Amino acid sequence: MDHLGRNVKLKTICGEGHCKVKLYKKEGNTVRILSFPTEQFEKGDYLVIEDSNAGKALLVQVVDIQFANVPGILEELLRECSQSQEYIEGENLDPLEVFSQITMIQDARMLICKIRAALENGKLTNNTAWLPSRTHSTIKKIPVSKLFSLAKVNGNFPIYLGETKEKSQLF
Protein backbone atom coordinates (compact mmCIF):
# COMPACT_ATOMS: atom_id res chain seq x y z
CA MET A 1 0.00 0.00 0.00
CA ASP A 2 1.13 3.51 -0.67
CA HIS A 3 0.80 6.48 1.70
CA LEU A 4 -2.83 6.97 0.60
CA GLY A 5 -3.81 3.38 1.41
CA ARG A 6 -4.03 2.24 -2.22
CA ASN A 7 -2.78 -1.19 -3.23
CA VAL A 8 0.35 -0.85 -5.34
CA LYS A 9 1.91 -3.73 -7.26
CA LEU A 10 5.68 -3.69 -7.16
CA LYS A 11 7.36 -4.61 -10.42
CA THR A 12 10.95 -5.59 -9.71
CA ILE A 13 11.36 -8.52 -7.34
CA CYS A 14 7.71 -9.06 -6.63
CA GLY A 15 5.96 -11.82 -8.46
CA GLU A 16 2.26 -12.53 -8.63
CA GLY A 17 1.35 -9.53 -6.48
CA HIS A 18 3.55 -10.29 -3.44
CA CYS A 19 7.20 -9.84 -2.61
CA LYS A 20 9.44 -12.69 -1.57
CA VAL A 21 12.59 -10.64 -0.80
CA LYS A 22 12.52 -6.98 0.23
CA LEU A 23 15.05 -4.47 1.52
CA TYR A 24 13.94 -3.53 5.04
CA LYS A 25 16.60 -1.46 6.79
CA LYS A 26 20.17 -0.16 6.53
CA GLU A 27 22.08 0.90 9.63
CA GLY A 28 25.77 1.67 9.20
CA ASN A 29 27.26 -1.27 7.31
CA THR A 30 24.41 -3.63 8.26
CA VAL A 31 21.51 -4.30 5.91
CA ARG A 32 18.35 -6.15 6.92
CA ILE A 33 16.42 -7.97 4.21
CA LEU A 34 12.95 -9.46 4.66
CA SER A 35 12.55 -12.90 3.10
CA PHE A 36 9.65 -15.32 2.94
CA PRO A 37 10.23 -19.02 3.60
CA THR A 38 9.93 -19.94 -0.08
CA GLU A 39 13.30 -18.25 -0.68
CA GLN A 40 16.39 -20.28 0.22
CA PHE A 41 19.18 -18.29 1.84
CA GLU A 42 22.01 -19.45 4.11
CA LYS A 43 24.64 -17.77 6.23
CA GLY A 44 27.60 -16.96 4.01
CA ASP A 45 25.55 -16.27 0.86
CA TYR A 46 26.49 -13.15 -1.09
CA LEU A 47 23.68 -10.96 -2.40
CA VAL A 48 23.55 -8.02 -4.77
CA ILE A 49 21.11 -5.20 -3.98
CA GLU A 50 20.82 -3.42 -7.30
CA ASP A 51 19.13 -0.01 -7.46
CA SER A 52 18.13 0.45 -11.09
CA ASN A 53 17.37 4.17 -10.64
CA ALA A 54 20.76 4.97 -9.07
CA GLY A 55 22.69 2.69 -11.41
CA LYS A 56 24.54 1.26 -8.42
CA ALA A 57 24.51 -1.92 -6.37
CA LEU A 58 25.59 -3.04 -2.92
CA LEU A 59 27.35 -6.35 -2.43
CA VAL A 60 26.34 -7.84 0.93
CA GLN A 61 27.02 -11.09 2.79
CA VAL A 62 24.42 -12.88 4.93
CA VAL A 63 25.89 -13.17 8.45
CA ASP A 64 22.75 -14.25 10.33
CA ILE A 65 19.18 -15.35 9.67
CA GLN A 66 16.43 -14.64 12.21
CA PHE A 67 12.67 -14.85 12.31
CA ALA A 68 11.09 -11.53 11.38
CA ASN A 69 9.70 -9.79 14.46
CA VAL A 70 6.14 -9.08 13.36
CA PRO A 71 3.64 -7.56 15.83
CA GLY A 72 1.06 -10.14 16.91
CA ILE A 73 3.12 -13.22 16.01
CA LEU A 74 3.84 -14.15 19.64
CA GLU A 75 0.14 -13.88 20.44
CA GLU A 76 -0.78 -16.04 17.44
CA LEU A 77 1.81 -18.70 18.36
CA LEU A 78 0.53 -18.79 21.95
CA ARG A 79 -3.04 -19.07 20.70
CA GLU A 80 -2.08 -22.04 18.51
CA CYS A 81 -0.36 -23.78 21.44
CA SER A 82 -3.30 -23.29 23.77
CA GLN A 83 -5.95 -24.60 21.36
CA SER A 84 -7.09 -28.17 21.61
CA GLN A 85 -5.70 -30.46 18.93
CA GLU A 86 -9.14 -32.02 18.42
CA TYR A 87 -10.43 -31.01 15.04
CA ILE A 88 -13.92 -31.44 13.70
CA GLU A 89 -14.10 -34.04 10.97
CA GLY A 90 -14.99 -32.53 7.65
CA GLU A 91 -13.81 -29.94 5.22
CA ASN A 92 -11.47 -27.16 6.23
CA LEU A 93 -12.92 -24.01 4.73
CA ASP A 94 -10.49 -21.18 4.14
CA PRO A 95 -11.70 -19.53 0.92
CA LEU A 96 -9.56 -16.42 1.44
CA GLU A 97 -6.47 -18.54 2.22
CA VAL A 98 -5.94 -16.62 5.45
CA PHE A 99 -4.29 -19.56 7.22
CA SER A 100 -1.61 -19.93 4.55
CA GLN A 101 -0.89 -16.19 4.71
CA ILE A 102 -0.58 -16.31 8.50
CA THR A 103 1.73 -19.32 8.25
CA MET A 104 3.92 -17.54 5.68
CA ILE A 105 4.16 -14.44 7.87
CA GLN A 106 5.01 -16.54 10.95
CA ASP A 107 7.90 -18.14 9.07
CA ALA A 108 9.15 -14.90 7.49
CA ARG A 109 12.87 -14.38 7.95
CA MET A 110 15.12 -11.41 8.47
CA LEU A 111 18.49 -11.71 6.73
CA ILE A 112 21.16 -9.80 8.62
CA CYS A 113 23.81 -8.79 6.08
CA LYS A 114 27.09 -6.90 6.14
CA ILE A 115 28.02 -4.61 3.28
CA ARG A 116 31.22 -5.86 1.65
CA ALA A 117 31.50 -3.54 -1.38
CA ALA A 118 29.55 -1.57 -3.96
CA LEU A 119 29.27 -1.90 -7.71
CA GLU A 120 29.29 1.07 -10.09
CA ASN A 121 29.41 0.57 -13.84
CA GLY A 122 30.12 -3.13 -13.29
CA LYS A 123 33.23 -2.45 -11.18
CA LEU A 124 33.85 -2.95 -7.46
CA THR A 125 34.17 0.22 -5.39
CA ASN A 126 34.25 1.06 -1.71
CA ASN A 127 31.61 3.80 -2.05
CA THR A 128 28.97 2.30 0.25
CA ALA A 129 27.71 5.58 1.72
CA TRP A 130 24.59 5.73 -0.46
CA LEU A 131 21.15 4.29 0.33
CA PRO A 132 19.45 1.96 -2.17
CA SER A 133 15.76 2.39 -2.91
CA ARG A 134 13.36 -0.02 -1.24
CA THR A 135 10.94 0.03 -4.17
CA HIS A 136 13.34 0.08 -7.12
CA SER A 137 15.97 -2.35 -5.85
CA THR A 138 16.28 -5.98 -6.86
CA ILE A 139 17.97 -8.51 -4.59
CA LYS A 140 19.67 -11.60 -6.02
CA LYS A 141 22.18 -14.21 -4.92
CA ILE A 142 25.58 -13.94 -6.55
CA PRO A 143 27.82 -17.00 -6.97
CA VAL A 144 31.39 -16.97 -5.67
CA SER A 145 32.71 -17.37 -9.23
CA LYS A 146 31.05 -14.05 -10.15
CA LEU A 147 32.63 -12.42 -7.07
CA PHE A 148 36.05 -13.63 -8.21
CA SER A 149 35.38 -12.24 -11.67
CA LEU A 150 34.39 -8.84 -10.25
CA ALA A 151 37.44 -8.78 -7.97
CA LYS A 152 39.65 -9.89 -10.86
CA VAL A 153 40.82 -12.94 -8.91
CA ASN A 154 41.88 -15.66 -11.31
CA GLY A 155 41.99 -18.50 -8.76
CA ASN A 156 45.72 -19.19 -9.10
CA PHE A 157 46.67 -19.20 -5.44
CA PRO A 158 49.77 -21.19 -4.46
CA ILE A 159 47.89 -23.37 -1.96
CA TYR A 160 44.58 -25.21 -1.85
CA LEU A 161 42.20 -23.20 0.36
CA GLY A 162 39.13 -25.48 0.28
CA GLU A 163 35.75 -25.51 -1.43
CA THR A 164 33.12 -22.86 -1.99
CA LYS A 165 29.46 -23.42 -1.14
CA GLU A 166 28.91 -24.24 -4.80
CA LYS A 167 31.41 -27.15 -4.41
CA SER A 168 34.07 -25.61 -6.65
CA GLN A 169 37.69 -25.84 -5.51
CA LEU A 170 39.36 -22.72 -4.17
CA PHE A 171 43.12 -22.25 -4.72
PDB file of C-alpha atoms in Angstrom:
ATOM      1  CA  MET A   1       0.000   0.000   0.000  1.00  0.00           C
ATOM      2  CA  ASP A   2       1.133   3.513  -0.668  1.00  0.00           C
ATOM      3  CA  HIS A   3       0.805   6.480   1.704  1.00  0.00           C
ATOM      4  CA  LEU A   4      -2.830   6.969   0.602  1.00  0.00           C
ATOM      5  CA  GLY A   5      -3.811   3.383   1.413  1.00  0.00           C
ATOM      6  CA  ARG A   6      -4.034   2.245  -2.218  1.00  0.00           C
ATOM      7  CA  ASN A   7      -2.779  -1.186  -3.227  1.00  0.00           C
ATOM      8  CA  VAL A   8       0.346  -0.850  -5.339  1.00  0.00           C
ATOM      9  CA  LYS A   9       1.911  -3.726  -7.255  1.00  0.00           C
ATOM     10  CA  LEU A  10       5.679  -3.694  -7.163  1.00  0.00           C
ATOM     11  CA  LYS A  11       7.361  -4.615 -10.417  1.00  0.00           C
ATOM     12  CA  THR A  12      10.953  -5.587  -9.707  1.00  0.00           C
ATOM     13  CA  ILE A  13      11.363  -8.516  -7.336  1.00  0.00           C
ATOM     14  CA  CYS A  14       7.711  -9.062  -6.630  1.00  0.00           C
ATOM     15  CA  GLY A  15       5.962 -11.817  -8.464  1.00  0.00           C
ATOM     16  CA  GLU A  16       2.259 -12.530  -8.627  1.00  0.00           C
ATOM     17  CA  GLY A  17       1.353  -9.526  -6.476  1.00  0.00           C
ATOM     18  CA  HIS A  18       3.545 -10.285  -3.444  1.00  0.00           C
ATOM     19  CA  CYS A  19       7.199  -9.843  -2.614  1.00  0.00           C
ATOM     20  CA  LYS A  20       9.444 -12.686  -1.568  1.00  0.00           C
ATOM     21  CA  VAL A  21      12.585 -10.636  -0.801  1.00  0.00           C
ATOM     22  CA  LYS A  22      12.522  -6.985   0.228  1.00  0.00           C
ATOM     23  CA  LEU A  23      15.048  -4.471   1.517  1.00  0.00           C
ATOM     24  CA  TYR A  24      13.938  -3.532   5.036  1.00  0.00           C
ATOM     25  CA  LYS A  25      16.601  -1.464   6.788  1.00  0.00           C
ATOM     26  CA  LYS A  26      20.172  -0.164   6.525  1.00  0.00           C
ATOM     27  CA  GLU A  27      22.081   0.901   9.631  1.00  0.00           C
ATOM     28  CA  GLY A  28      25.767   1.672   9.196  1.00  0.00           C
ATOM     29  CA  ASN A  29      27.263  -1.269   7.310  1.00  0.00           C
ATOM     30  CA  THR A  30      24.407  -3.629   8.263  1.00  0.00           C
ATOM     31  CA  VAL A  31      21.514  -4.299   5.910  1.00  0.00           C
ATOM     32  CA  ARG A  32      18.354  -6.154   6.919  1.00  0.00           C
ATOM     33  CA  ILE A  33      16.421  -7.969   4.213  1.00  0.00           C
ATOM     34  CA  LEU A  34      12.953  -9.463   4.661  1.00  0.00           C
ATOM     35  CA  SER A  35      12.554 -12.903   3.098  1.00  0.00           C
ATOM     36  CA  PHE A  36       9.651 -15.316   2.935  1.00  0.00           C
ATOM     37  CA  PRO A  37      10.230 -19.024   3.600  1.00  0.00           C
ATOM     38  CA  THR A  38       9.934 -19.935  -0.078  1.00  0.00           C
ATOM     39  CA  GLU A  39      13.300 -18.246  -0.678  1.00  0.00           C
ATOM     40  CA  GLN A  40      16.389 -20.277   0.218  1.00  0.00           C
ATOM     41  CA  PHE A  41      19.183 -18.293   1.841  1.00  0.00           C
ATOM     42  CA  GLU A  42      22.010 -19.446   4.106  1.00  0.00           C
ATOM     43  CA  LYS A  43      24.644 -17.768   6.231  1.00  0.00           C
ATOM     44  CA  GLY A  44      27.596 -16.959   4.009  1.00  0.00           C
ATOM     45  CA  ASP A  45      25.553 -16.269   0.864  1.00  0.00           C
ATOM     46  CA  TYR A  46      26.494 -13.155  -1.091  1.00  0.00           C
ATOM     47  CA  LEU A  47      23.682 -10.961  -2.403  1.00  0.00           C
ATOM     48  CA  VAL A  48      23.550  -8.015  -4.770  1.00  0.00           C
ATOM     49  CA  ILE A  49      21.114  -5.203  -3.977  1.00  0.00           C
ATOM     50  CA  GLU A  50      20.821  -3.418  -7.298  1.00  0.00           C
ATOM     51  CA  ASP A  51      19.128  -0.010  -7.459  1.00  0.00           C
ATOM     52  CA  SER A  52      18.127   0.447 -11.087  1.00  0.00           C
ATOM     53  CA  ASN A  53      17.369   4.167 -10.637  1.00  0.00           C
ATOM     54  CA  ALA A  54      20.758   4.970  -9.074  1.00  0.00           C
ATOM     55  CA  GLY A  55      22.687   2.686 -11.411  1.00  0.00           C
ATOM     56  CA  LYS A  56      24.540   1.259  -8.418  1.00  0.00           C
ATOM     57  CA  ALA A  57      24.514  -1.919  -6.366  1.00  0.00           C
ATOM     58  CA  LEU A  58      25.593  -3.043  -2.916  1.00  0.00           C
ATOM     59  CA  LEU A  59      27.354  -6.351  -2.430  1.00  0.00           C
ATOM     60  CA  VAL A  60      26.340  -7.844   0.932  1.00  0.00           C
ATOM     61  CA  GLN A  61      27.022 -11.086   2.787  1.00  0.00           C
ATOM     62  CA  VAL A  62      24.421 -12.879   4.933  1.00  0.00           C
ATOM     63  CA  VAL A  63      25.892 -13.166   8.445  1.00  0.00           C
ATOM     64  CA  ASP A  64      22.752 -14.251  10.326  1.00  0.00           C
ATOM     65  CA  ILE A  65      19.179 -15.352   9.673  1.00  0.00           C
ATOM     66  CA  GLN A  66      16.431 -14.639  12.206  1.00  0.00           C
ATOM     67  CA  PHE A  67      12.671 -14.845  12.308  1.00  0.00           C
ATOM     68  CA  ALA A  68      11.089 -11.525  11.380  1.00  0.00           C
ATOM     69  CA  ASN A  69       9.702  -9.789  14.457  1.00  0.00           C
ATOM     70  CA  VAL A  70       6.138  -9.080  13.356  1.00  0.00           C
ATOM     71  CA  PRO A  71       3.635  -7.564  15.827  1.00  0.00           C
ATOM     72  CA  GLY A  72       1.058 -10.141  16.907  1.00  0.00           C
ATOM     73  CA  ILE A  73       3.124 -13.222  16.013  1.00  0.00           C
ATOM     74  CA  LEU A  74       3.844 -14.149  19.638  1.00  0.00           C
ATOM     75  CA  GLU A  75       0.138 -13.881  20.443  1.00  0.00           C
ATOM     76  CA  GLU A  76      -0.776 -16.042  17.438  1.00  0.00           C
ATOM     77  CA  LEU A  77       1.809 -18.702  18.364  1.00  0.00           C
ATOM     78  CA  LEU A  78       0.535 -18.787  21.952  1.00  0.00           C
ATOM     79  CA  ARG A  79      -3.043 -19.069  20.695  1.00  0.00           C
ATOM     80  CA  GLU A  80      -2.075 -22.042  18.508  1.00  0.00           C
ATOM     81  CA  CYS A  81      -0.356 -23.782  21.440  1.00  0.00           C
ATOM     82  CA  SER A  82      -3.300 -23.289  23.773  1.00  0.00           C
ATOM     83  CA  GLN A  83      -5.946 -24.605  21.355  1.00  0.00           C
ATOM     84  CA  SER A  84      -7.089 -28.172  21.613  1.00  0.00           C
ATOM     85  CA  GLN A  85      -5.705 -30.461  18.928  1.00  0.00           C
ATOM     86  CA  GLU A  86      -9.143 -32.023  18.417  1.00  0.00           C
ATOM     87  CA  TYR A  87     -10.430 -31.008  15.035  1.00  0.00           C
ATOM     88  CA  ILE A  88     -13.917 -31.441  13.702  1.00  0.00           C
ATOM     89  CA  GLU A  89     -14.103 -34.042  10.971  1.00  0.00           C
ATOM     90  CA  GLY A  90     -14.987 -32.530   7.648  1.00  0.00           C
ATOM     91  CA  GLU A  91     -13.815 -29.939   5.221  1.00  0.00           C
ATOM     92  CA  ASN A  92     -11.467 -27.157   6.226  1.00  0.00           C
ATOM     93  CA  LEU A  93     -12.922 -24.012   4.730  1.00  0.00           C
ATOM     94  CA  ASP A  94     -10.489 -21.184   4.144  1.00  0.00           C
ATOM     95  CA  PRO A  95     -11.702 -19.533   0.917  1.00  0.00           C
ATOM     96  CA  LEU A  96      -9.560 -16.424   1.442  1.00  0.00           C
ATOM     97  CA  GLU A  97      -6.471 -18.543   2.220  1.00  0.00           C
ATOM     98  CA  VAL A  98      -5.945 -16.616   5.449  1.00  0.00           C
ATOM     99  CA  PHE A  99      -4.293 -19.555   7.218  1.00  0.00           C
ATOM    100  CA  SER A 100      -1.614 -19.930   4.545  1.00  0.00           C
ATOM    101  CA  GLN A 101      -0.888 -16.190   4.707  1.00  0.00           C
ATOM    102  CA  ILE A 102      -0.580 -16.312   8.501  1.00  0.00           C
ATOM    103  CA  THR A 103       1.732 -19.324   8.245  1.00  0.00           C
ATOM    104  CA  MET A 104       3.923 -17.544   5.684  1.00  0.00           C
ATOM    105  CA  ILE A 105       4.163 -14.442   7.867  1.00  0.00           C
ATOM    106  CA  GLN A 106       5.007 -16.539  10.950  1.00  0.00           C
ATOM    107  CA  ASP A 107       7.899 -18.144   9.066  1.00  0.00           C
ATOM    108  CA  ALA A 108       9.152 -14.900   7.487  1.00  0.00           C
ATOM    109  CA  ARG A 109      12.869 -14.382   7.954  1.00  0.00           C
ATOM    110  CA  MET A 110      15.121 -11.408   8.466  1.00  0.00           C
ATOM    111  CA  LEU A 111      18.486 -11.708   6.733  1.00  0.00           C
ATOM    112  CA  ILE A 112      21.164  -9.796   8.621  1.00  0.00           C
ATOM    113  CA  CYS A 113      23.806  -8.787   6.077  1.00  0.00           C
ATOM    114  CA  LYS A 114      27.092  -6.904   6.141  1.00  0.00           C
ATOM    115  CA  ILE A 115      28.019  -4.605   3.282  1.00  0.00           C
ATOM    116  CA  ARG A 116      31.220  -5.857   1.654  1.00  0.00           C
ATOM    117  CA  ALA A 117      31.501  -3.543  -1.382  1.00  0.00           C
ATOM    118  CA  ALA A 118      29.555  -1.572  -3.958  1.00  0.00           C
ATOM    119  CA  LEU A 119      29.266  -1.896  -7.712  1.00  0.00           C
ATOM    120  CA  GLU A 120      29.294   1.067 -10.087  1.00  0.00           C
ATOM    121  CA  ASN A 121      29.406   0.566 -13.840  1.00  0.00           C
ATOM    122  CA  GLY A 122      30.123  -3.132 -13.289  1.00  0.00           C
ATOM    123  CA  LYS A 123      33.234  -2.450 -11.177  1.00  0.00           C
ATOM    124  CA  LEU A 124      33.851  -2.953  -7.464  1.00  0.00           C
ATOM    125  CA  THR A 125      34.175   0.225  -5.393  1.00  0.00           C
ATOM    126  CA  ASN A 126      34.253   1.055  -1.707  1.00  0.00           C
ATOM    127  CA  ASN A 127      31.614   3.799  -2.051  1.00  0.00           C
ATOM    128  CA  THR A 128      28.975   2.300   0.250  1.00  0.00           C
ATOM    129  CA  ALA A 129      27.709   5.584   1.716  1.00  0.00           C
ATOM    130  CA  TRP A 130      24.586   5.727  -0.462  1.00  0.00           C
ATOM    131  CA  LEU A 131      21.148   4.289   0.326  1.00  0.00           C
ATOM    132  CA  PRO A 132      19.452   1.961  -2.173  1.00  0.00           C
ATOM    133  CA  SER A 133      15.757   2.390  -2.909  1.00  0.00           C
ATOM    134  CA  ARG A 134      13.357  -0.022  -1.244  1.00  0.00           C
ATOM    135  CA  THR A 135      10.944   0.034  -4.166  1.00  0.00           C
ATOM    136  CA  HIS A 136      13.341   0.080  -7.119  1.00  0.00           C
ATOM    137  CA  SER A 137      15.966  -2.354  -5.850  1.00  0.00           C
ATOM    138  CA  THR A 138      16.281  -5.984  -6.856  1.00  0.00           C
ATOM    139  CA  ILE A 139      17.966  -8.511  -4.595  1.00  0.00           C
ATOM    140  CA  LYS A 140      19.674 -11.596  -6.023  1.00  0.00           C
ATOM    141  CA  LYS A 141      22.181 -14.211  -4.920  1.00  0.00           C
ATOM    142  CA  ILE A 142      25.580 -13.942  -6.552  1.00  0.00           C
ATOM    143  CA  PRO A 143      27.824 -17.005  -6.966  1.00  0.00           C
ATOM    144  CA  VAL A 144      31.393 -16.975  -5.665  1.00  0.00           C
ATOM    145  CA  SER A 145      32.708 -17.368  -9.227  1.00  0.00           C
ATOM    146  CA  LYS A 146      31.050 -14.049 -10.153  1.00  0.00           C
ATOM    147  CA  LEU A 147      32.631 -12.422  -7.073  1.00  0.00           C
ATOM    148  CA  PHE A 148      36.050 -13.628  -8.214  1.00  0.00           C
ATOM    149  CA  SER A 149      35.382 -12.241 -11.668  1.00  0.00           C
ATOM    150  CA  LEU A 150      34.387  -8.836 -10.251  1.00  0.00           C
ATOM    151  CA  ALA A 151      37.439  -8.783  -7.967  1.00  0.00           C
ATOM    152  CA  LYS A 152      39.654  -9.893 -10.861  1.00  0.00           C
ATOM    153  CA  VAL A 153      40.818 -12.942  -8.907  1.00  0.00           C
ATOM    154  CA  ASN A 154      41.883 -15.660 -11.309  1.00  0.00           C
ATOM    155  CA  GLY A 155      41.992 -18.499  -8.760  1.00  0.00           C
ATOM    156  CA  ASN A 156      45.717 -19.195  -9.098  1.00  0.00           C
ATOM    157  CA  PHE A 157      46.668 -19.198  -5.440  1.00  0.00           C
ATOM    158  CA  PRO A 158      49.774 -21.193  -4.465  1.00  0.00           C
ATOM    159  CA  ILE A 159      47.885 -23.367  -1.961  1.00  0.00           C
ATOM    160  CA  TYR A 160      44.579 -25.213  -1.847  1.00  0.00           C
ATOM    161  CA  LEU A 161      42.196 -23.199   0.363  1.00  0.00           C
ATOM    162  CA  GLY A 162      39.133 -25.476   0.275  1.00  0.00           C
ATOM    163  CA  GLU A 163      35.755 -25.513  -1.435  1.00  0.00           C
ATOM    164  CA  THR A 164      33.120 -22.857  -1.990  1.00  0.00           C
ATOM    165  CA  LYS A 165      29.458 -23.421  -1.137  1.00  0.00           C
ATOM    166  CA  GLU A 166      28.913 -24.241  -4.802  1.00  0.00           C
ATOM    167  CA  LYS A 167      31.407 -27.146  -4.412  1.00  0.00           C
ATOM    168  CA  SER A 168      34.074 -25.608  -6.654  1.00  0.00           C
ATOM    169  CA  GLN A 169      37.694 -25.839  -5.511  1.00  0.00           C
ATOM    170  CA  LEU A 170      39.363 -22.721  -4.172  1.00  0.00           C
ATOM    171  CA  PHE A 171      43.119 -22.253  -4.725  1.00  0.00           C
TER     172      PHE A 171
END
